[in-house]
Short mmCIF file of C-alpha atoms in Angstrom, two decimals:
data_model
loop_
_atom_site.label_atom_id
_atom_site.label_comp_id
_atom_site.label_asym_id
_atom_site.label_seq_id
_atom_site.Cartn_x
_atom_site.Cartn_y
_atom_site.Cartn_z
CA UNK A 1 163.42 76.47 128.41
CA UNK A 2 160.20 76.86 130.34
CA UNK A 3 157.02 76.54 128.76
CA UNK A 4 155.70 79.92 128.05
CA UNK A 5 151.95 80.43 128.73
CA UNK A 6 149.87 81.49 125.46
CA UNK A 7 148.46 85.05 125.93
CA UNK A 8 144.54 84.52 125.88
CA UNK A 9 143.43 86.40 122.66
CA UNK A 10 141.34 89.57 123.67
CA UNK A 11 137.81 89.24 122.39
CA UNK A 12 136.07 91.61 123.50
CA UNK A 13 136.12 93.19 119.93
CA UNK A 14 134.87 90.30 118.46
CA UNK A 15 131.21 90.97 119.41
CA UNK A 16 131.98 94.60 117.78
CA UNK A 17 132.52 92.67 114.79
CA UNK A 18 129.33 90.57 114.61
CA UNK A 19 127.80 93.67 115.79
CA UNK A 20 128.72 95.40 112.51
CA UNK A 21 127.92 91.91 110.41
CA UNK A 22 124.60 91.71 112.27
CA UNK A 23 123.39 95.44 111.40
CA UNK A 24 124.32 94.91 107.65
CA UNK A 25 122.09 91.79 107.23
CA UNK A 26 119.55 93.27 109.37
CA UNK A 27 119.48 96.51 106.84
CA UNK A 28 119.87 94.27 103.64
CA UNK A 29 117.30 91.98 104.78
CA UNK A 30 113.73 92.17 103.51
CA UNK A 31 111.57 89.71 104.72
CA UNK A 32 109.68 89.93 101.92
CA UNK A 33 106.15 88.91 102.52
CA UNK A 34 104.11 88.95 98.84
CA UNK A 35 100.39 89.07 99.11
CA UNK A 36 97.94 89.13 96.86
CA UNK A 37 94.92 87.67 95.67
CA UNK A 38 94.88 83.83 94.18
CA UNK A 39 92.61 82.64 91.14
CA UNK A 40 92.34 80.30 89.20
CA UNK A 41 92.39 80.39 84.91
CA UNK A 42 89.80 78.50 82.83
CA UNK A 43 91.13 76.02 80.96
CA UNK A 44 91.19 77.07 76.64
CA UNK A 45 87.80 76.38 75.22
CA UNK A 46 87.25 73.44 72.92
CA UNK A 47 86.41 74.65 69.36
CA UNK A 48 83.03 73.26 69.10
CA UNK A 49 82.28 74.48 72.25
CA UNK A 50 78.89 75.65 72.75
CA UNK A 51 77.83 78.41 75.39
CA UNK A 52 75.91 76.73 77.90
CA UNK A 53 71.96 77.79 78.70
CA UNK A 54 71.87 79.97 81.85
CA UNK A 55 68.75 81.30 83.57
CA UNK A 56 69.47 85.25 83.33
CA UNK A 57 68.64 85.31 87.48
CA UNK A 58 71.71 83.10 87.61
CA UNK A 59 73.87 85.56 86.21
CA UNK A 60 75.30 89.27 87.73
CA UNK A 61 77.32 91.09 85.20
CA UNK A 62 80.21 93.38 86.17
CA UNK A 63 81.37 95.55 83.68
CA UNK A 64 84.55 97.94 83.51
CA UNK A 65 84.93 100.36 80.66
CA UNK A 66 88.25 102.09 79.25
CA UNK A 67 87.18 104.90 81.64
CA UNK A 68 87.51 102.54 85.12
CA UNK A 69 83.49 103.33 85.36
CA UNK A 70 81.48 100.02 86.43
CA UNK A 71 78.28 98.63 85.29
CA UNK A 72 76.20 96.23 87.25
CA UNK A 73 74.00 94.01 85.33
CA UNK A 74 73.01 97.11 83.01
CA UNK A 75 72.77 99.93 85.12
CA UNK A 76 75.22 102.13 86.15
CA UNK A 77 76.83 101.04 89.29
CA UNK A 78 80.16 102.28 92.52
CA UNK A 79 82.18 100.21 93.64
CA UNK A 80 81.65 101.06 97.31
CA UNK A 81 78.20 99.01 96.36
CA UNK A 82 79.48 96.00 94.62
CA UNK A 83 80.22 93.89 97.76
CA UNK A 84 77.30 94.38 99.08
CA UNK A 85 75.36 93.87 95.51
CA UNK A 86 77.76 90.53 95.35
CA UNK A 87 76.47 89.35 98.83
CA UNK A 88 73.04 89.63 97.73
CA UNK A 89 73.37 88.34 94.50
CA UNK A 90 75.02 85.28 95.83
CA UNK A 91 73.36 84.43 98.89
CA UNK A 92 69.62 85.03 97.63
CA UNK A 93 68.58 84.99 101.30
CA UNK A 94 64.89 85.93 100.58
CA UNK A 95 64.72 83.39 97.71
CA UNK A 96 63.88 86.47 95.16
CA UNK A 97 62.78 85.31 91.92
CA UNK A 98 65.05 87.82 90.86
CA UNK A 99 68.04 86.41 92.12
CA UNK A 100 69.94 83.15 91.63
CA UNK A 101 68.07 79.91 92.03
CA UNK A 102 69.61 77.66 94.76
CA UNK A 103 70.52 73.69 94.39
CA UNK A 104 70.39 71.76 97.48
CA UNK A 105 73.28 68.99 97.59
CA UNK A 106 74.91 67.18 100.21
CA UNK A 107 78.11 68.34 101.66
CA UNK A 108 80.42 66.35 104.12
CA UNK A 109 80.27 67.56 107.61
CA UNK A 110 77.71 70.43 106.71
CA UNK A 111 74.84 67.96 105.74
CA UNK A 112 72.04 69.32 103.23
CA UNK A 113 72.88 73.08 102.05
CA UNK A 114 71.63 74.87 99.63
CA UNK A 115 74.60 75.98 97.16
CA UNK A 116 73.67 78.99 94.60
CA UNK A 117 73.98 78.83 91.08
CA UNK A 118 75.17 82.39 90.43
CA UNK A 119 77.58 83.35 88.38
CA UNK A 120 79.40 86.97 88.44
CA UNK A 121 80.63 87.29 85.24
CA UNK A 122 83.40 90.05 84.68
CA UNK A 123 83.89 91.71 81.91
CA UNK A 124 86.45 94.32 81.40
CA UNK A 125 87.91 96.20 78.53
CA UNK A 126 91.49 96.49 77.12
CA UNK A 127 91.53 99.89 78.20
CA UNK A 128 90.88 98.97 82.13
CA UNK A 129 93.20 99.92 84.90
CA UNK A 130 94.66 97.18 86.35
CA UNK A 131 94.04 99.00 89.76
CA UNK A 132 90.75 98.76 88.97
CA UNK A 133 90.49 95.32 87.77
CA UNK A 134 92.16 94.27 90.75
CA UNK A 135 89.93 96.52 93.42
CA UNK A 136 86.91 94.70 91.32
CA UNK A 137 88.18 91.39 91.85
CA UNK A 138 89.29 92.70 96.09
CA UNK A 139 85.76 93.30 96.67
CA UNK A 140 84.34 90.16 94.96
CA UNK A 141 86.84 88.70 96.90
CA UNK A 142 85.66 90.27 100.27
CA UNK A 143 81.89 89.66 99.47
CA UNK A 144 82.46 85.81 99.15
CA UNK A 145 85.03 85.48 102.64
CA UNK A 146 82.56 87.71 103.87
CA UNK A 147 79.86 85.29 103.31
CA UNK A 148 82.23 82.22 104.00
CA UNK A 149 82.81 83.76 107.37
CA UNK A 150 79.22 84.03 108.24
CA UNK A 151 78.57 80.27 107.67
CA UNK A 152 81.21 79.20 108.95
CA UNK A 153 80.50 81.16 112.55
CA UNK A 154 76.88 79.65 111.95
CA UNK A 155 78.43 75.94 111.36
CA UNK A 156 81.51 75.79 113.29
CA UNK A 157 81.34 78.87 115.85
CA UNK A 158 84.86 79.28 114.05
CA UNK A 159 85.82 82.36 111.91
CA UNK A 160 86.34 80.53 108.01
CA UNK A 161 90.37 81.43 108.62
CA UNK A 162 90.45 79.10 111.95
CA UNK A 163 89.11 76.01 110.39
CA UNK A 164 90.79 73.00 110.13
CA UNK A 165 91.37 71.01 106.39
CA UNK A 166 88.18 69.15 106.17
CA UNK A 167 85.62 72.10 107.12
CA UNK A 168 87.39 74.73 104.81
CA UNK A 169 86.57 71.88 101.56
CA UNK A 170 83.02 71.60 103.22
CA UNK A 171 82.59 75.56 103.27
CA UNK A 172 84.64 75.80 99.99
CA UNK A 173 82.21 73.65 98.36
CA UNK A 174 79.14 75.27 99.56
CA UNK A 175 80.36 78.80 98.96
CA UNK A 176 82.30 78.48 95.92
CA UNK A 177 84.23 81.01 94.31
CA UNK A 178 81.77 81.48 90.89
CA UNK A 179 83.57 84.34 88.86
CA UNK A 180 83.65 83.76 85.50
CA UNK A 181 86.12 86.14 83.36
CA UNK A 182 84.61 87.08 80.08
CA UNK A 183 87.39 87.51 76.82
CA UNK A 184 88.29 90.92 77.12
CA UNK A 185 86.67 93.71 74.94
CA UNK A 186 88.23 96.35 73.07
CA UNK A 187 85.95 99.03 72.88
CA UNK A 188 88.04 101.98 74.41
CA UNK A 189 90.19 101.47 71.16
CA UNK A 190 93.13 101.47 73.48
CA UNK A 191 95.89 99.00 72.96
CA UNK B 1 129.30 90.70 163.10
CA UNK B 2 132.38 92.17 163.18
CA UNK B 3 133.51 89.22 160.79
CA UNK B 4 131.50 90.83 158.13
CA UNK B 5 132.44 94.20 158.67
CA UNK B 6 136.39 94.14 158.42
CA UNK B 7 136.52 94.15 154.57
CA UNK B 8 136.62 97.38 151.98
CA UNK B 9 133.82 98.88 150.31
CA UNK B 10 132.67 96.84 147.57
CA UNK B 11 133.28 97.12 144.03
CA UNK B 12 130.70 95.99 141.22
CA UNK B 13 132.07 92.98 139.49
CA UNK B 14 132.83 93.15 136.04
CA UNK B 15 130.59 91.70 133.72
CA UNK B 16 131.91 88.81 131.60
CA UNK B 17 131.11 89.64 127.96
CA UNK B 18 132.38 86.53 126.73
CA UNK B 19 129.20 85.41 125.44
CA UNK B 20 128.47 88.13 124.17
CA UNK B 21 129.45 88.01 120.91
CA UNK B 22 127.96 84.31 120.76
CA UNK B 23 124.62 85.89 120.96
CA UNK B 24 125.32 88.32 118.60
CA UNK B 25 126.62 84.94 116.34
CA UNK B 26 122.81 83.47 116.75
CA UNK B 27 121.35 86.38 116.07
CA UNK B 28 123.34 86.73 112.84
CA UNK B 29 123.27 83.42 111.80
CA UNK B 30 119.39 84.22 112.27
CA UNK B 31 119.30 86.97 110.05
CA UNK B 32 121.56 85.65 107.44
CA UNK B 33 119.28 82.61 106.78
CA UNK B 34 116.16 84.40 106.43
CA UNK B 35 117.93 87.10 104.37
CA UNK B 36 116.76 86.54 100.48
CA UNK B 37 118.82 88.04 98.23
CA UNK B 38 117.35 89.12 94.98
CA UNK B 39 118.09 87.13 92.33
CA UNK B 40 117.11 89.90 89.47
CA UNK B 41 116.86 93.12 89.59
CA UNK B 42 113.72 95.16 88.17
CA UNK B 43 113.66 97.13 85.22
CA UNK B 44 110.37 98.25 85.58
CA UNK B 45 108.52 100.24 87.72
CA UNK B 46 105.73 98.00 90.16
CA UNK B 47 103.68 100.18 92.53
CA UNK B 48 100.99 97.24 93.07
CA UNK B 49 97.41 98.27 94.23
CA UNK B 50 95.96 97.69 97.08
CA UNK B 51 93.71 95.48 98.56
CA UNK B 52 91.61 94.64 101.98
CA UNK B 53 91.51 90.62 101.02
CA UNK B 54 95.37 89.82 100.37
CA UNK B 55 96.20 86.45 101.51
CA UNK B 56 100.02 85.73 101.76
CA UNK B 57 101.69 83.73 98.62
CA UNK B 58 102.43 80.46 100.15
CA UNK B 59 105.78 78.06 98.98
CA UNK B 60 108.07 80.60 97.44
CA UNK B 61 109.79 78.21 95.30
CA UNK B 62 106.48 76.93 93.12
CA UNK B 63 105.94 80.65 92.25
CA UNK B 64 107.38 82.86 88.61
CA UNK B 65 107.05 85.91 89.01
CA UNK B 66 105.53 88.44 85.88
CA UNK B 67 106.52 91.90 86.07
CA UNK B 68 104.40 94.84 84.58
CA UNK B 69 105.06 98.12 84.75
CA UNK B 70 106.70 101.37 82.96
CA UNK B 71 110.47 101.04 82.29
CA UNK B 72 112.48 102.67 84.79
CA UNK B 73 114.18 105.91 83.75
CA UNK B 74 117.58 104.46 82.59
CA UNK B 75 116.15 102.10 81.04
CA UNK B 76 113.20 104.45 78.89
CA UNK B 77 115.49 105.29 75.93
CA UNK B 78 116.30 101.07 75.39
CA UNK B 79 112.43 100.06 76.01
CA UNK B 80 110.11 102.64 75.89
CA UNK B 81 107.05 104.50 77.92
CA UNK B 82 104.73 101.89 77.87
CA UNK B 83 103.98 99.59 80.18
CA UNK B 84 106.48 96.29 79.38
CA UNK B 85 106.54 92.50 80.55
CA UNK B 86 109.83 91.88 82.72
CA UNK B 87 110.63 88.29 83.09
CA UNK B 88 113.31 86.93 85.03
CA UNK B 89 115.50 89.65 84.19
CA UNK B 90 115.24 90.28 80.74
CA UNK B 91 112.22 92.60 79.25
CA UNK B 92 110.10 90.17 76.84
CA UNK B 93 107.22 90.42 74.79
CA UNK B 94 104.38 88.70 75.10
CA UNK B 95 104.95 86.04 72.65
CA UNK B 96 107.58 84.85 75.22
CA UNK B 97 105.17 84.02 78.12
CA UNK B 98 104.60 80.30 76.51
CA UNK B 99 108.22 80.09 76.58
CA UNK B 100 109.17 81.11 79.75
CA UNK B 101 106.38 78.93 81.20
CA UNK B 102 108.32 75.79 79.89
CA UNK B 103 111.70 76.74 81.02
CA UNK B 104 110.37 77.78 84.54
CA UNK B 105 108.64 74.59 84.70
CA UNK B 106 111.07 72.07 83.62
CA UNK B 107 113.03 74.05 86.41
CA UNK B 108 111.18 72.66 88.98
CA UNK B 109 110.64 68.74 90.31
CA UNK B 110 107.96 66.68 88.32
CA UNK B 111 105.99 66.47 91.19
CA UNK B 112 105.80 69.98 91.86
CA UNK B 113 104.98 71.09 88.23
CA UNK B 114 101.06 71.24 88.38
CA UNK B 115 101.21 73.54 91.50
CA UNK B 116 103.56 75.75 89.58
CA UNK B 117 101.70 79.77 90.40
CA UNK B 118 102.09 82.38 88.25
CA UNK B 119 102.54 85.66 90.29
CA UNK B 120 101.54 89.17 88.38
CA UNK B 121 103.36 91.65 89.85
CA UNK B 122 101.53 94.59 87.85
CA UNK B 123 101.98 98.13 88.32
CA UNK B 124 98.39 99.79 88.87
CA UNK B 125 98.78 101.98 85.66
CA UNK B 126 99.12 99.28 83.47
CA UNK B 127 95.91 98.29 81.22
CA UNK B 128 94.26 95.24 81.21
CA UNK B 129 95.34 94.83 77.56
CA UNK B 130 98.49 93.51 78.41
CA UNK B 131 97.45 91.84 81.55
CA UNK B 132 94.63 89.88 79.68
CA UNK B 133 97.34 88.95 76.84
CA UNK B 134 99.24 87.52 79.22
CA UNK B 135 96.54 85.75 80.72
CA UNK B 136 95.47 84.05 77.53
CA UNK B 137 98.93 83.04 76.97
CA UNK B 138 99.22 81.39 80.46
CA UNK B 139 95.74 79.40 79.62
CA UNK B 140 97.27 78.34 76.27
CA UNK B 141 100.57 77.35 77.87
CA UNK B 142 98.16 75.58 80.40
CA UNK B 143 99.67 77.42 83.47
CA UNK B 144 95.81 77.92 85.49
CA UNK B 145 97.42 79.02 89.31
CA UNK B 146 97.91 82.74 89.38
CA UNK B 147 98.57 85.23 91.73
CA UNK B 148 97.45 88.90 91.39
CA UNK B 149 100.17 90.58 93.62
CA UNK B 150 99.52 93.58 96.12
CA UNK B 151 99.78 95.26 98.96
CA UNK B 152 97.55 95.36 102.09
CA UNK B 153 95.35 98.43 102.20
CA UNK B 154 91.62 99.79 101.66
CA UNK B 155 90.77 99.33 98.17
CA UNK B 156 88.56 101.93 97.78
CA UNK B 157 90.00 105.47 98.39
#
């Protein structure tokens, strides 16, 4: 008998096919991109621990009651003014007796700066939002890359996000990220 | 010239679509492997808030995720209105965190354990209450990286 050529399969469905696999994984598919904001816990206190002596300059209170309403050191305050209270507070530029006192220390690859002591200390109660909480901690947030940014353009000619390794440590350390999270409070009586 | 001229009017070749559907391959291949399945569904409800500084959440696989939030509807009768703690995909109480910390970390490589981050994923009704609970519990399980998840927006409306 004589060989019998095979029929070449038709194919042209086939890219119908992966067509129809390609637009299910394309709908299913979420690239799923969390963001959010990053911080860091204190460790548990020590039992004999002892509250250490701060300078009231060195310190800028934030305070959120059951109600979501916000007090800055102890007057009432908005929050479309606590980054720019927060830049002030931290970065002392007039050297106001008023505000934090400044500690000048050596930092690799930015030589002598002058690194504030302040402290924002947040305090919130039980009854807080969490929105709010976190639109508190957004705009602390903002107020320190705000000011990392401007050093760094000052330093490096770089915005703080284009720096390489060593220069983000060096601006890290001389802009550091002082919040301090009081125990929470329970005077809203909520749970 | 007249070489040229002799032959019929011409006719578009057709094109080969063999390849084709190797193209369409790559590109599936592409979007299978990126494609992340979820591996538990939520039984609360997470609207997170929003925020103008939100960095991305960086090496997926060092990260637990806490979920806050409202029970969903179906799910109202079993848990309850209030605001509930979804982990992994089983609705605890806080007195689980410490727990849950251990399992997720002997989960993961020695190496890797320290850089284990805790992600809140917390719906923006939900107090602070529960959030700071949960916080204490992480310090006392001595689990310090967390992650306050949200969207990117303006903060202040």
């Amino acid at each position: 008998m004589a060989k019998r050529k095979t029929p070449g399969l038709n194919t042209s469905s086939m890219a119908d096919i992966s067509f129809l696999l390609l637009t299910f994984f394309l709908m299913t598919s979420s690239i799923n991109t969390d963001m959010g904001i990053a911080r860091k816990l204190p460790p548990p206190l020590p039992e004999n621990f002892e509250k250490p002596e701060v300078h009231e300059r060195n310190i800028f209170v934030v305070k959120v009651n059951s109600k979501d309403g916000l007090l800055f050191n102890k007057e009432y305050g908005d929050i479309r003014d606590l980054r720019a209270r927060a830049k002030e507070f931290l970065s002392n530029p007039n050297d106001d007796p008023n505000l934090p006192e400044k500690n000048e220390i050596e930092i690799d690859g930015l030589g002598k700066y002058r690194v504030s002591k302040g402290v924002i200390s947040l305090q919130n109660d039980r009854g807080t939002s969490y929105d709010m909480y976190f639109r508190v901690q957004n705009e602390l947030a903002a107020a320190i890359n705000e000011m990392r940014d401007e050093l760094s353009t000052d330093k490096f000619h770089k915005k703080y996000s284009d720096l390489n390794e060593n220069q983000k440590t060096a601006i890290e350390k001389a802009i550091p990220v002082s919040i301090s999270e009081a125990e929470p409070k329970n005077v809203g009586g909520k749970k | 010239m007249a070489r040229f001229t002799g032959k019929k009017a011409k006719e578009t070749p057709g094109l080969n679509m063999g390849s084709m559907s190797d193209i369409i391959f790559m590109l599936l291949f592409f979007f299978m492997v990126i494609t992340t399945m979820r591996e538990s569904s939520l039984f609360v409800q997470i609207s997170a808030p929003k925020g103008t500084e939100v960095v991305k959440l960086e090496k997926k696989s060092l990260v637990s995720y806490i979920n806050i939030g409202i029970p969903m509807k179906d799910y109202q009768a079993k848990y309850g209105k209030e605001p509930r703690i979804q982990l992994n995909d089983a609705i605890a109480d806080v007195a689980d965190i410490s727990r849950f910390v251990e399992t997720e970390r002997s989960a993961r490589q020695e190496a890797d354990r320290p850089f284990l981050t805790m992600a809140i994923k917390a719906d923006k009704t939900a107090t602070m209450g529960l959030v700071s609970d949960i916080k204490q519990e992480l310090r006392k399980a001595g689990s310090f990286k967390i992650f306050y998840n949200a969207s990117k927006g303006s903060a202040i409306d």
